[in-house]
Amino acid sequence: MTIKIIIPAKVNSARLPDRALAAFLKDSEHGKPMIWSVYQTALATGVGRDNIVVATDSLDIAIMMQASGVQVRMINADTSDTNTVADVIATMNWSPATLVIKIPSDQPLITSTMINAMIARLRCDSDSVVTLSCPLASVRDMANPSVVKVATDVSGRALFFSRSVVSQQPSGAQQFNHPAESNPWQQHIAVFGYRNDVAMALANAPIAPLERLEYIEALRALSLGYRVNVMPLPLIDASATSATAQQVVALEQTR
């Protein structure tokens, strides 16, 4: 099966104002956006540069990446990542059996080892959707709506995704145990893997009621009956990117 990697990179994102996100993506040492680091991670998987596509709404990012020989497709800033993947698949005319990995451009902590593990899992179960999780880093993250939580069964299959606390003790106490491997609360990391035709089916399906309520695209796959296999990672500072972004926003607001 052919492997393709799509890296959505939306500068005009609803998560951050344009100027703040542009500043946040800037790597002061190398003068390149953070997406360059994510692209290097994709290259390190060994799939080959011809099988990696950057999808962006930014002409600046497109020019910079194309100058380095990267395949780029322009997208609408208002398009969801699910539809972005489908748009790229359609324009590239990939085979329905192609396996696609979507890595958001704001996930620089993701490694090629993690991506290759997802690819291996997808090869064994290509009818499913594969994604990642890691233990929550703090008690505060449990109730933080910007942190998407995921609950799984014993086999690692997703039961539910939510921005609210997924589960707590009947008394209301939220005990947070260490080491991190013992924590039952998992943070979802929005890196996805799916077969081409599965990705297209998700994009063509209507927004699910729970997806509309939670604003979590993974809930569409669950609502359609797909297996969503969640691969747990060791504790990583998955919120570091968001924390840095918030600092940039604060800085920009003072200017």
mmCIF file of C-alpha atoms in Angstrom, residues 10 79-83 102 163 192 202 211 214-222:
data_model
loop_
_atom_site.group_PDB
_atom_site.id
_atom_site.type_symbol
_atom_site.label_atom_id
_atom_site.label_comp_id
_atom_site.label_asym_id
_atom_site.label_seq_id
_atom_site.Cartn_x
_atom_site.Cartn_y
_atom_site.Cartn_z
ATOM 1 C CA LYS A 10 -3.601 27.189 8.180
ATOM 2 C CA THR A 79 -12.144 24.191 5.417
ATOM 3 C CA SER A 80 -11.989 21.569 8.173
ATOM 4 C CA ASP A 81 -8.968 19.278 8.306
ATOM 5 C CA THR A 82 -11.209 16.365 7.267
ATOM 6 C CA ASN A 83 -12.253 18.218 4.120
ATOM 7 C CA LYS A 102 -2.545 13.741 8.465
ATOM 8 C CA ARG A 163 -13.674 18.652 25.695
ATOM 9 C CA PHE A 192 -4.849 10.738 12.006
ATOM 10 C CA LEU A 202 -15.704 10.951 6.352
ATOM 11 C CA GLU A 211 -19.326 16.537 16.485
ATOM 12 C CA GLU A 214 -18.134 19.180 20.856
ATOM 13 C CA TYR A 215 -16.421 20.586 17.749
ATOM 14 C CA ILE A 216 -14.321 17.415 17.497
ATOM 15 C CA GLU A 217 -14.036 15.878 14.026
ATOM 16 C CA ALA A 218 -13.051 12.438 15.395
ATOM 17 C CA LEU A 219 -16.627 12.054 16.615
ATOM 18 C CA ARG A 220 -17.783 11.848 12.998
ATOM 19 C CA ALA A 221 -15.829 8.626 12.527
ATOM 20 C CA LEU A 222 -17.347 7.147 15.694
#
